[in-house]
Amino acid sequence: MPTTDQDVDVLIAPVYLAGPGTGHAVFNALDSAAGWNKVLAFGSDTYYTSPCQRVRIANAVESHYGGWTISYAEDPLGVPDWITTFDRDTPQEIVAAFTDTLVAGLPNHFADYLSGGEHHTGHTPATVLTSRQWEAVRGTRPFRTVSPDGHAAFRIRSGWLHEYDELLDPAKSTWRMSAGPDPIATPSWQAYFSRGTPEHLMTAAAKALTDPRPVVRSAFLLPDRHRSLVKTQPLRPDQARSRSTAALARSSPTHAVHQSQPAPAASAPVTPVMAGSRRQR
């Protein structure tokens, strides 16, 4: 891909080397999720809570990993059953695939995505990766499957590990996605899934990770170390118009007022939180 300093939108493939993107896809879906509570904190961080109080989603910009952390606790006041962390450079399409599926399945406790449910496909992350010609690397510890171009990987930790260890430290999580020129030694981004993470949520992330369709990015913001590894093409006129319309909608006064309005009566209003304990992964 030729280097460009122009701040124009282009189509980039593969998605896992396209950079993080704007994050609008994740924020917009969570903002519009029925009954979810949104809290703004510390001037830069955003927190969401599900109507059932079992799911917490945080976008803590200045935390160690940044990006998005999602936790689920069957007992809302108890220790999380699982935690997933997408670092700040994870492409938004992968995060959105996970959170969209989470939000859609939560009202009936994911029954629609389990065996016999209307959205159950029978796929696992492994079958998704295999169908897209990812290759298992034999004899490696931890075990990993690598993309055809060698620039993305899905790793599975082997051996016993206390479940609390991976809840406290994402680096010890059972599953990990990563990508970059060297996705194992020096990944550009990583996503971590503790062992209790529902399989259908990881499968949704795996589908987004391996999706061959190009994604829209600003050419200027494409990571420099990825420029020689990606394919790029200009937006078609109709795509450019659609992007322009969406950008205007996001920046219009009507949209801004809508985003700052209190949530419906069934949920708490959006309120800032004053500084206090701020332990983040």
PDB file of C-alpha atoms in Angstrom:
ATOM      1  CA  MET A   1       0.000   0.000   0.000  1.00  0.00           C
ATOM      2  CA  PRO A   2       1.486   3.406  -0.885  1.00  0.00           C
ATOM      3  CA  THR A   3       2.022   5.778   2.010  1.00  0.00           C
ATOM      4  CA  THR A   4      -0.381   8.709   2.101  1.00  0.00           C
ATOM      5  CA  ASP A   5      -0.726  11.712   4.385  1.00  0.00           C
ATOM      6  CA  GLN A   6      -4.208  12.542   3.169  1.00  0.00           C
ATOM      7  CA  ASP A   7      -6.906  12.253   5.783  1.00  0.00           C
ATOM      8  CA  VAL A   8      -9.354  10.437   3.515  1.00  0.00           C
ATOM      9  CA  ASP A   9     -11.437   7.345   4.065  1.00  0.00           C
ATOM     10  CA  VAL A  10     -10.404   4.182   2.236  1.00  0.00           C
ATOM     11  CA  LEU A  11     -11.298   0.496   2.288  1.00  0.00           C
ATOM     12  CA  ILE A  12      -8.748  -1.682   4.084  1.00  0.00           C
ATOM     13  CA  ALA A  13      -8.327  -5.459   4.283  1.00  0.00           C
ATOM     14  CA  PRO A  14      -7.758  -7.537   6.307  1.00  0.00           C
ATOM     15  CA  VAL A  15      -9.722  -6.094   9.202  1.00  0.00           C
ATOM     16  CA  TYR A  16      -7.239  -7.284  11.804  1.00  0.00           C
ATOM     17  CA  LEU A  17      -4.539  -4.989  10.346  1.00  0.00           C
ATOM     18  CA  ALA A  18      -6.809  -2.008   9.677  1.00  0.00           C
ATOM     19  CA  GLY A  19      -6.276  -0.258  13.022  1.00  0.00           C
ATOM     20  CA  PRO A  20      -8.859   0.290  15.769  1.00  0.00           C
ATOM     21  CA  GLY A  21     -11.215   2.667  13.938  1.00  0.00           C
ATOM     22  CA  THR A  22     -13.378   5.279  15.614  1.00  0.00           C
ATOM     23  CA  GLY A  23     -15.299   3.102  18.083  1.00  0.00           C
ATOM     24  CA  HIS A  24     -18.640   4.567  16.936  1.00  0.00           C
ATOM     25  CA  ALA A  25     -20.010   1.099  16.140  1.00  0.00           C
ATOM     26  CA  VAL A  26     -19.574  -0.049  19.729  1.00  0.00           C
ATOM     27  CA  PHE A  27     -20.732   3.151  21.423  1.00  0.00           C
ATOM     28  CA  ASN A  28     -23.793   3.565  19.187  1.00  0.00           C
ATOM     29  CA  ALA A  29     -25.004   0.006  19.783  1.00  0.00           C
ATOM     30  CA  LEU A  30     -24.606   0.257  23.557  1.00  0.00           C
ATOM     31  CA  ASP A  31     -26.157   3.737  23.687  1.00  0.00           C
ATOM     32  CA  SER A  32     -29.262   2.424  21.924  1.00  0.00           C
ATOM     33  CA  ALA A  33     -29.542  -0.852  23.883  1.00  0.00           C
ATOM     34  CA  ALA A  34     -32.873  -0.886  25.721  1.00  0.00           C
ATOM     35  CA  GLY A  35     -32.624  -0.481  29.480  1.00  0.00           C
ATOM     36  CA  TRP A  36     -28.828  -0.231  29.679  1.00  0.00           C
ATOM     37  CA  ASN A  37     -27.420   2.414  31.984  1.00  0.00           C
ATOM     38  CA  LYS A  38     -24.551   4.657  30.862  1.00  0.00           C
ATOM     39  CA  VAL A  39     -22.222   6.578  33.183  1.00  0.00           C
ATOM     40  CA  LEU A  40     -19.478   9.013  32.216  1.00  0.00           C
ATOM     41  CA  ALA A  41     -16.542   9.136  34.620  1.00  0.00           C
ATOM     42  CA  PHE A  42     -13.207  10.866  35.085  1.00  0.00           C
ATOM     43  CA  GLY A  43     -13.740  13.005  31.995  1.00  0.00           C
ATOM     44  CA  SER A  44     -12.754  10.276  29.555  1.00  0.00           C
ATOM     45  CA  ASP A  45     -14.189   6.926  30.646  1.00  0.00           C
ATOM     46  CA  THR A  46     -17.562   5.374  29.835  1.00  0.00           C
ATOM     47  CA  TYR A  47     -19.301   2.601  31.764  1.00  0.00           C
ATOM     48  CA  TYR A  48     -22.412   0.603  30.843  1.00  0.00           C
ATOM     49  CA  THR A  49     -24.529  -1.667  33.027  1.00  0.00           C
ATOM     50  CA  SER A  50     -27.106  -4.144  31.734  1.00  0.00           C
ATOM     51  CA  PRO A  51     -30.728  -4.002  32.927  1.00  0.00           C
ATOM     52  CA  CYS A  52     -30.189  -7.272  34.836  1.00  0.00           C
ATOM     53  CA  GLN A  53     -27.078  -5.815  36.504  1.00  0.00           C
ATOM     54  CA  ARG A  54     -25.033  -8.901  35.573  1.00  0.00           C
ATOM     55  CA  VAL A  55     -22.957  -7.296  32.820  1.00  0.00           C
ATOM     56  CA  ARG A  56     -20.561  -4.387  33.188  1.00  0.00           C
ATOM     57  CA  ILE A  57     -18.861  -2.864  30.149  1.00  0.00           C
ATOM     58  CA  ALA A  58     -16.109  -0.289  30.561  1.00  0.00           C
ATOM     59  CA  ASN A  59     -14.245   1.889  28.112  1.00  0.00           C
ATOM     60  CA  ALA A  60     -11.554   3.164  30.465  1.00  0.00           C
ATOM     61  CA  VAL A  61      -9.308   5.194  28.206  1.00  0.00           C
ATOM     62  CA  GLU A  62      -6.429   5.753  30.604  1.00  0.00           C
ATOM     63  CA  SER A  63      -6.325   2.260  32.113  1.00  0.00           C
ATOM     64  CA  HIS A  64      -3.448  -0.089  31.314  1.00  0.00           C
ATOM     65  CA  TYR A  65      -5.199  -1.832  28.415  1.00  0.00           C
ATOM     66  CA  GLY A  66      -7.575   0.951  27.428  1.00  0.00           C
ATOM     67  CA  GLY A  67     -10.148  -0.308  24.959  1.00  0.00           C
ATOM     68  CA  TRP A  68     -13.076  -2.308  26.306  1.00  0.00           C
ATOM     69  CA  THR A  69     -13.485  -4.600  29.301  1.00  0.00           C
ATOM     70  CA  ILE A  70     -16.634  -6.710  29.652  1.00  0.00           C
ATOM     71  CA  SER A  71     -17.474  -8.699  32.777  1.00  0.00           C
ATOM     72  CA  TYR A  72     -20.361 -10.994  33.652  1.00  0.00           C
ATOM     73  CA  ALA A  73     -21.420 -12.081  37.135  1.00  0.00           C
ATOM     74  CA  GLU A  74     -24.381 -14.383  37.710  1.00  0.00           C
ATOM     75  CA  ASP A  75     -24.545 -12.792  41.138  1.00  0.00           C
ATOM     76  CA  PRO A  76     -24.405  -9.046  40.367  1.00  0.00           C
ATOM     77  CA  LEU A  77     -22.658  -8.439  43.706  1.00  0.00           C
ATOM     78  CA  GLY A  78     -20.296 -11.386  43.369  1.00  0.00           C
ATOM     79  CA  VAL A  79     -16.988 -12.156  41.672  1.00  0.00           C
ATOM     80  CA  PRO A  80     -17.305 -12.114  37.840  1.00  0.00           C
ATOM     81  CA  ASP A  81     -17.824 -15.480  36.183  1.00  0.00           C
ATOM     82  CA  TRP A  82     -15.830 -14.259  33.186  1.00  0.00           C
ATOM     83  CA  ILE A  83     -14.024 -11.207  31.883  1.00  0.00           C
ATOM     84  CA  THR A  84     -13.116 -10.255  28.320  1.00  0.00           C
ATOM     85  CA  THR A  85     -10.674  -7.463  27.498  1.00  0.00           C
ATOM     86  CA  PHE A  86     -10.123  -5.845  24.094  1.00  0.00           C
ATOM     87  CA  ASP A  87      -7.122  -3.548  24.221  1.00  0.00           C
ATOM     88  CA  ARG A  88      -7.251   0.001  22.842  1.00  0.00           C
ATOM     89  CA  ASP A  89      -5.957  -0.995  19.386  1.00  0.00           C
ATOM     90  CA  THR A  90      -8.407  -3.845  18.726  1.00  0.00           C
ATOM     91  CA  PRO A  91     -10.432  -3.163  15.549  1.00  0.00           C
ATOM     92  CA  GLN A  92     -13.894  -1.902  16.460  1.00  0.00           C
ATOM     93  CA  GLU A  93     -15.588  -4.470  14.214  1.00  0.00           C
ATOM     94  CA  ILE A  94     -14.311  -7.300  16.416  1.00  0.00           C
ATOM     95  CA  VAL A  95     -15.396  -5.572  19.619  1.00  0.00           C
ATOM     96  CA  ALA A  96     -18.808  -4.711  18.126  1.00  0.00           C
ATOM     97  CA  ALA A  97     -19.418  -8.306  17.016  1.00  0.00           C
ATOM     98  CA  PHE A  98     -18.872  -9.447  20.601  1.00  0.00           C
ATOM     99  CA  THR A  99     -20.905  -6.729  22.325  1.00  0.00           C
ATOM    100  CA  ASP A 100     -23.769  -6.806  19.792  1.00  0.00           C
ATOM    101  CA  THR A 101     -24.174 -10.557  20.300  1.00  0.00           C
ATOM    102  CA  LEU A 102     -23.937 -10.114  24.071  1.00  0.00           C
ATOM    103  CA  VAL A 103     -26.631  -7.423  24.155  1.00  0.00           C
ATOM    104  CA  ALA A 104     -28.930  -9.393  21.834  1.00  0.00           C
ATOM    105  CA  GLY A 105     -28.705 -12.625  23.831  1.00  0.00           C
ATOM    106  CA  LEU A 106     -28.753 -11.332  27.383  1.00  0.00           C
ATOM    107  CA  PRO A 107     -32.546 -10.846  27.842  1.00  0.00           C
ATOM    108  CA  ASN A 108     -33.180 -14.604  27.732  1.00  0.00           C
ATOM    109  CA  HIS A 109     -29.811 -15.627  29.149  1.00  0.00           C
ATOM    110  CA  PHE A 110     -28.381 -16.523  25.714  1.00  0.00           C
ATOM    111  CA  ALA A 111     -30.949 -19.303  25.169  1.00  0.00           C
ATOM    112  CA  ASP A 112     -31.390 -18.313  21.518  1.00  0.00           C
ATOM    113  CA  TYR A 113     -27.677 -18.928  20.899  1.00  0.00           C
ATOM    114  CA  LEU A 114     -27.434 -22.275  22.675  1.00  0.00           C
ATOM    115  CA  SER A 115     -28.300 -25.697  21.261  1.00  0.00           C
ATOM    116  CA  GLY A 116     -31.881 -25.630  19.994  1.00  0.00           C
ATOM    117  CA  GLY A 117     -32.039 -21.841  19.912  1.00  0.00           C
ATOM    118  CA  GLU A 118     -32.989 -19.936  16.775  1.00  0.00           C
ATOM    119  CA  HIS A 119     -29.538 -18.343  16.477  1.00  0.00           C
ATOM    120  CA  HIS A 120     -27.536 -21.468  17.305  1.00  0.00           C
ATOM    121  CA  THR A 121     -25.173 -22.301  14.444  1.00  0.00           C
ATOM    122  CA  GLY A 122     -23.080 -25.096  15.918  1.00  0.00           C
ATOM    123  CA  HIS A 123     -19.935 -23.153  15.088  1.00  0.00           C
ATOM    124  CA  THR A 124     -17.052 -22.602  17.484  1.00  0.00           C
ATOM    125  CA  PRO A 125     -14.048 -20.299  17.135  1.00  0.00           C
ATOM    126  CA  ALA A 126     -12.090 -23.331  15.899  1.00  0.00           C
ATOM    127  CA  THR A 127     -14.560 -24.195  13.128  1.00  0.00           C
ATOM    128  CA  VAL A 128     -14.758 -20.552  12.041  1.00  0.00           C
ATOM    129  CA  LEU A 129     -10.978 -20.271  11.799  1.00  0.00           C
ATOM    130  CA  THR A 130     -10.662 -23.586   9.963  1.00  0.00           C
ATOM    131  CA  SER A 131     -13.331 -22.572   7.431  1.00  0.00           C
ATOM    132  CA  ARG A 132     -11.257 -19.465   6.625  1.00  0.00           C
ATOM    133  CA  GLN A 133      -8.096 -21.541   6.027  1.00  0.00           C
ATOM    134  CA  TRP A 134      -6.367 -20.693   9.302  1.00  0.00           C
ATOM    135  CA  GLU A 135      -3.742 -23.325  10.158  1.00  0.00           C
ATOM    136  CA  ALA A 136      -3.064 -24.962  13.511  1.00  0.00           C
ATOM    137  CA  VAL A 137       0.588 -24.750  14.529  1.00  0.00           C
ATOM    138  CA  ARG A 138       1.460 -28.171  15.895  1.00  0.00           C
ATOM    139  CA  GLY A 139       3.646 -28.630  18.917  1.00  0.00           C
ATOM    140  CA  THR A 140       3.350 -25.077  20.188  1.00  0.00           C
ATOM    141  CA  ARG A 141       2.638 -24.116  23.773  1.00  0.00           C
ATOM    142  CA  PRO A 142       0.308 -22.414  24.130  1.00  0.00           C
ATOM    143  CA  PHE A 143      -1.487 -23.988  21.187  1.00  0.00           C
ATOM    144  CA  ARG A 144      -2.266 -21.513  18.422  1.00  0.00           C
ATOM    145  CA  THR A 145      -3.981 -21.205  15.063  1.00  0.00           C
ATOM    146  CA  VAL A 146      -2.569 -18.679  12.595  1.00  0.00           C
ATOM    147  CA  SER A 147      -4.102 -16.777   9.676  1.00  0.00           C
ATOM    148  CA  PRO A 148      -3.011 -17.621   6.105  1.00  0.00           C
ATOM    149  CA  ASP A 149      -0.843 -14.480   5.927  1.00  0.00           C
ATOM    150  CA  GLY A 150       0.738 -15.195   9.318  1.00  0.00           C
ATOM    151  CA  HIS A 151      -0.296 -11.833  10.779  1.00  0.00           C
ATOM    152  CA  ALA A 152      -3.089 -12.899  13.146  1.00  0.00           C
ATOM    153  CA  ALA A 153      -3.334 -15.654  15.731  1.00  0.00           C
ATOM    154  CA  PHE A 154      -5.766 -17.294  18.134  1.00  0.00           C
ATOM    155  CA  ARG A 155      -4.079 -18.889  21.133  1.00  0.00           C
ATOM    156  CA  ILE A 156      -5.344 -21.326  23.750  1.00  0.00           C
ATOM    157  CA  ARG A 157      -3.522 -21.641  27.062  1.00  0.00           C
ATOM    158  CA  SER A 158      -2.910 -25.190  28.246  1.00  0.00           C
ATOM    159  CA  GLY A 159      -2.358 -26.471  31.762  1.00  0.00           C
ATOM    160  CA  TRP A 160      -4.095 -25.706  35.029  1.00  0.00           C
ATOM    161  CA  LEU A 161      -4.639 -22.145  36.148  1.00  0.00           C
ATOM    162  CA  HIS A 162      -6.757 -20.907  39.022  1.00  0.00           C
ATOM    163  CA  GLU A 163      -9.775 -19.124  37.596  1.00  0.00           C
ATOM    164  CA  TYR A 164      -9.189 -16.054  39.746  1.00  0.00           C
ATOM    165  CA  ASP A 165      -5.726 -15.580  38.253  1.00  0.00           C
ATOM    166  CA  GLU A 166      -7.078 -14.973  34.774  1.00  0.00           C
ATOM    167  CA  LEU A 167      -9.845 -12.746  36.125  1.00  0.00           C
ATOM    168  CA  LEU A 168      -7.199 -10.525  37.704  1.00  0.00           C
ATOM    169  CA  ASP A 169      -4.633 -10.627  34.890  1.00  0.00           C
ATOM    170  CA  PRO A 170      -5.764 -10.636  31.232  1.00  0.00           C
ATOM    171  CA  ALA A 171      -2.332 -11.912  30.147  1.00  0.00           C
ATOM    172  CA  LYS A 172      -3.199 -15.219  31.854  1.00  0.00           C
ATOM    173  CA  SER A 173      -6.549 -15.616  30.065  1.00  0.00           C
ATOM    174  CA  THR A 174      -7.369 -18.983  28.522  1.00  0.00           C
ATOM    175  CA  TRP A 175      -7.969 -17.574  25.024  1.00  0.00           C
ATOM    176  CA  ARG A 176      -6.258 -14.734  23.220  1.00  0.00           C
ATOM    177  CA  MET A 177      -6.636 -13.106  19.802  1.00  0.00           C
ATOM    178  CA  SER A 178      -3.809 -10.989  18.426  1.00  0.00           C
ATOM    179  CA  ALA A 179      -2.579  -9.485  15.182  1.00  0.00           C
ATOM    180  CA  GLY A 180       0.319  -7.524  13.741  1.00  0.00           C
ATOM    181  CA  PRO A 181       3.460  -8.079  11.667  1.00  0.00           C
ATOM    182  CA  ASP A 182       4.459 -10.594  14.360  1.00  0.00           C
ATOM    183  CA  PRO A 183       1.219 -11.467  16.191  1.00  0.00           C
ATOM    184  CA  ILE A 184       2.975 -13.656  18.760  1.00  0.00           C
ATOM    185  CA  ALA A 185       6.085 -11.762  19.859  1.00  0.00           C
ATOM    186  CA  THR A 186       5.073  -8.149  19.146  1.00  0.00           C
ATOM    187  CA  PRO A 187       1.324  -7.959  18.478  1.00  0.00           C
ATOM    188  CA  SER A 188      -0.246  -4.657  17.475  1.00  0.00           C
ATOM    189  CA  TRP A 189      -3.374  -5.513  19.455  1.00  0.00           C
ATOM    190  CA  GLN A 190      -4.678  -8.271  21.696  1.00  0.00           C
ATOM    191  CA  ALA A 191      -8.030  -9.472  22.983  1.00  0.00           C
ATOM    192  CA  TYR A 192      -8.297 -11.718  26.040  1.00  0.00           C
ATOM    193  CA  PHE A 193     -11.101 -14.135  27.011  1.00  0.00           C
ATOM    194  CA  SER A 194     -11.213 -15.858  30.402  1.00  0.00           C
ATOM    195  CA  ARG A 195     -12.304 -19.482  30.454  1.00  0.00           C
ATOM    196  CA  GLY A 196     -15.949 -18.824  31.350  1.00  0.00           C
ATOM    197  CA  THR A 197     -16.570 -16.566  28.352  1.00  0.00           C
ATOM    198  CA  PRO A 198     -19.557 -17.982  26.408  1.00  0.00           C
ATOM    199  CA  GLU A 199     -18.438 -19.789  23.280  1.00  0.00           C
ATOM    200  CA  HIS A 200     -20.972 -18.084  21.032  1.00  0.00           C
ATOM    201  CA  LEU A 201     -19.569 -14.671  21.972  1.00  0.00           C
ATOM    202  CA  MET A 202     -16.028 -15.717  21.086  1.00  0.00           C
ATOM    203  CA  THR A 203     -17.367 -17.240  17.883  1.00  0.00           C
ATOM    204  CA  ALA A 204     -18.921 -13.900  16.934  1.00  0.00           C
ATOM    205  CA  ALA A 205     -15.560 -12.212  17.526  1.00  0.00           C
ATOM    206  CA  ALA A 206     -13.803 -14.908  15.486  1.00  0.00           C
ATOM    207  CA  LYS A 207     -16.182 -14.350  12.570  1.00  0.00           C
ATOM    208  CA  ALA A 208     -15.406 -10.631  12.609  1.00  0.00           C
ATOM    209  CA  LEU A 209     -11.681 -11.359  12.929  1.00  0.00           C
ATOM    210  CA  THR A 210     -11.715 -13.537   9.805  1.00  0.00           C
ATOM    211  CA  ASP A 211     -14.240 -11.564   7.759  1.00  0.00           C
ATOM    212  CA  PRO A 212     -12.621 -11.042   4.323  1.00  0.00           C
ATOM    213  CA  ARG A 213     -14.609  -7.909   3.539  1.00  0.00           C
ATOM    214  CA  PRO A 214     -12.666  -4.625   3.690  1.00  0.00           C
ATOM    215  CA  VAL A 215     -13.502  -2.049   6.355  1.00  0.00           C
ATOM    216  CA  VAL A 216     -13.532   1.739   6.197  1.00  0.00           C
ATOM    217  CA  ARG A 217     -10.669   3.613   7.809  1.00  0.00           C
ATOM    218  CA  SER A 218      -8.966   6.970   7.558  1.00  0.00           C
ATOM    219  CA  ALA A 219      -5.831   6.409   5.466  1.00  0.00           C
ATOM    220  CA  PHE A 220      -3.946   8.788   7.723  1.00  0.00           C
ATOM    221  CA  LEU A 221      -4.645   6.661  10.817  1.00  0.00           C
ATOM    222  CA  LEU A 222      -3.588   3.305   9.378  1.00  0.00           C
ATOM    223  CA  PRO A 223      -0.733   1.994  11.571  1.00  0.00           C
ATOM    224  CA  ASP A 224       2.591   2.600   9.799  1.00  0.00           C
ATOM    225  CA  ARG A 225       3.857  -0.911  10.485  1.00  0.00           C
ATOM    226  CA  HIS A 226       0.796  -2.317   8.695  1.00  0.00           C
ATOM    227  CA  ARG A 227       0.951  -0.241   5.497  1.00  0.00           C
ATOM    228  CA  SER A 228       2.914  -2.792   3.497  1.00  0.00           C
ATOM    229  CA  LEU A 229       0.735  -5.669   4.733  1.00  0.00           C
ATOM    230  CA  VAL A 230      -2.767  -4.492   3.785  1.00  0.00           C
ATOM    231  CA  LYS A 231      -4.773  -4.048   0.624  1.00  0.00           C
ATOM    232  CA  THR A 232      -6.458  -0.717   0.081  1.00  0.00           C
ATOM    233  CA  GLN A 233      -8.948   0.733  -2.362  1.00  0.00           C
ATOM    234  CA  PRO A 234     -10.850   4.006  -2.548  1.00  0.00           C
ATOM    235  CA  LEU A 235     -14.459   4.261  -1.478  1.00  0.00           C
ATOM    236  CA  ARG A 236     -17.063   4.156  -4.214  1.00  0.00           C
ATOM    237  CA  PRO A 237     -19.035   7.412  -4.624  1.00  0.00           C
ATOM    238  CA  ASP A 238     -22.110   5.901  -2.960  1.00  0.00           C
ATOM    239  CA  GLN A 239     -20.023   4.685  -0.010  1.00  0.00           C
ATOM    240  CA  ALA A 240     -18.410   8.098   0.376  1.00  0.00           C
ATOM    241  CA  ARG A 241     -21.825   9.779   0.404  1.00  0.00           C
ATOM    242  CA  SER A 242     -23.085   7.322   3.010  1.00  0.00           C
ATOM    243  CA  ARG A 243     -20.065   8.011   5.217  1.00  0.00           C
ATOM    244  CA  SER A 244     -20.538  11.753   4.860  1.00  0.00           C
ATOM    245  CA  THR A 245     -24.205  11.530   5.823  1.00  0.00           C
ATOM    246  CA  ALA A 246     -23.387   9.398   8.874  1.00  0.00           C
ATOM    247  CA  ALA A 247     -20.688  11.837   9.991  1.00  0.00           C
ATOM    248  CA  LEU A 248     -23.082  14.773   9.717  1.00  0.00           C
ATOM    249  CA  ALA A 249     -25.690  12.893  11.727  1.00  0.00           C
ATOM    250  CA  ARG A 250     -23.183  12.197  14.490  1.00  0.00           C
ATOM    251  CA  SER A 251     -22.121  15.838  14.686  1.00  0.00           C
ATOM    252  CA  SER A 252     -25.534  17.471  14.292  1.00  0.00           C
ATOM    253  CA  PRO A 253     -27.078  19.375  17.264  1.00  0.00           C
ATOM    254  CA  THR A 254     -30.057  17.011  17.280  1.00  0.00           C
ATOM    255  CA  HIS A 255     -27.810  13.999  17.663  1.00  0.00           C
ATOM    256  CA  ALA A 256     -25.738  15.642  20.372  1.00  0.00           C
ATOM    257  CA  VAL A 257     -28.822  16.527  22.402  1.00  0.00           C
ATOM    258  CA  HIS A 258     -30.195  13.023  22.018  1.00  0.00           C
ATOM    259  CA  GLN A 259     -27.009  11.471  23.367  1.00  0.00           C
ATOM    260  CA  SER A 260     -27.041  13.656  26.461  1.00  0.00           C
ATOM    261  CA  GLN A 261     -30.682  13.092  27.367  1.00  0.00           C
ATOM    262  CA  PRO A 262     -31.501  10.912  30.399  1.00  0.00           C
ATOM    263  CA  ALA A 263     -32.324   7.303  29.659  1.00  0.00           C
ATOM    264  CA  PRO A 264     -35.959   6.127  29.888  1.00  0.00           C
ATOM    265  CA  ALA A 265     -37.543   5.958  33.319  1.00  0.00           C
ATOM    266  CA  ALA A 266     -36.788   2.242  33.576  1.00  0.00           C
ATOM    267  CA  SER A 267     -33.068   2.994  33.855  1.00  0.00           C
ATOM    268  CA  ALA A 268     -30.929   5.540  35.647  1.00  0.00           C
ATOM    269  CA  PRO A 269     -29.914   8.769  33.887  1.00  0.00           C
ATOM    270  CA  VAL A 270     -26.476   9.318  32.489  1.00  0.00           C
ATOM    271  CA  THR A 271     -24.481  10.993  35.243  1.00  0.00           C
ATOM    272  CA  PRO A 272     -20.844  11.854  35.758  1.00  0.00           C
ATOM    273  CA  VAL A 273     -18.979  10.056  38.516  1.00  0.00           C
ATOM    274  CA  MET A 274     -16.559  11.863  40.792  1.00  0.00           C
ATOM    275  CA  ALA A 275     -13.078  10.500  41.322  1.00  0.00           C
ATOM    276  CA  GLY A 276     -12.767   7.521  43.610  1.00  0.00           C
ATOM    277  CA  SER A 277     -11.558   3.952  43.345  1.00  0.00           C
ATOM    278  CA  ARG A 278     -10.472   3.325  39.791  1.00  0.00           C
ATOM    279  CA  ARG A 279      -9.109  -0.155  39.585  1.00  0.00           C
ATOM    280  CA  GLN A 280      -9.094  -1.177  35.944  1.00  0.00           C
ATOM    281  CA  ARG A 281      -7.568  -3.962  33.940  1.00  0.00           C
TER     282      ARG A 281
END
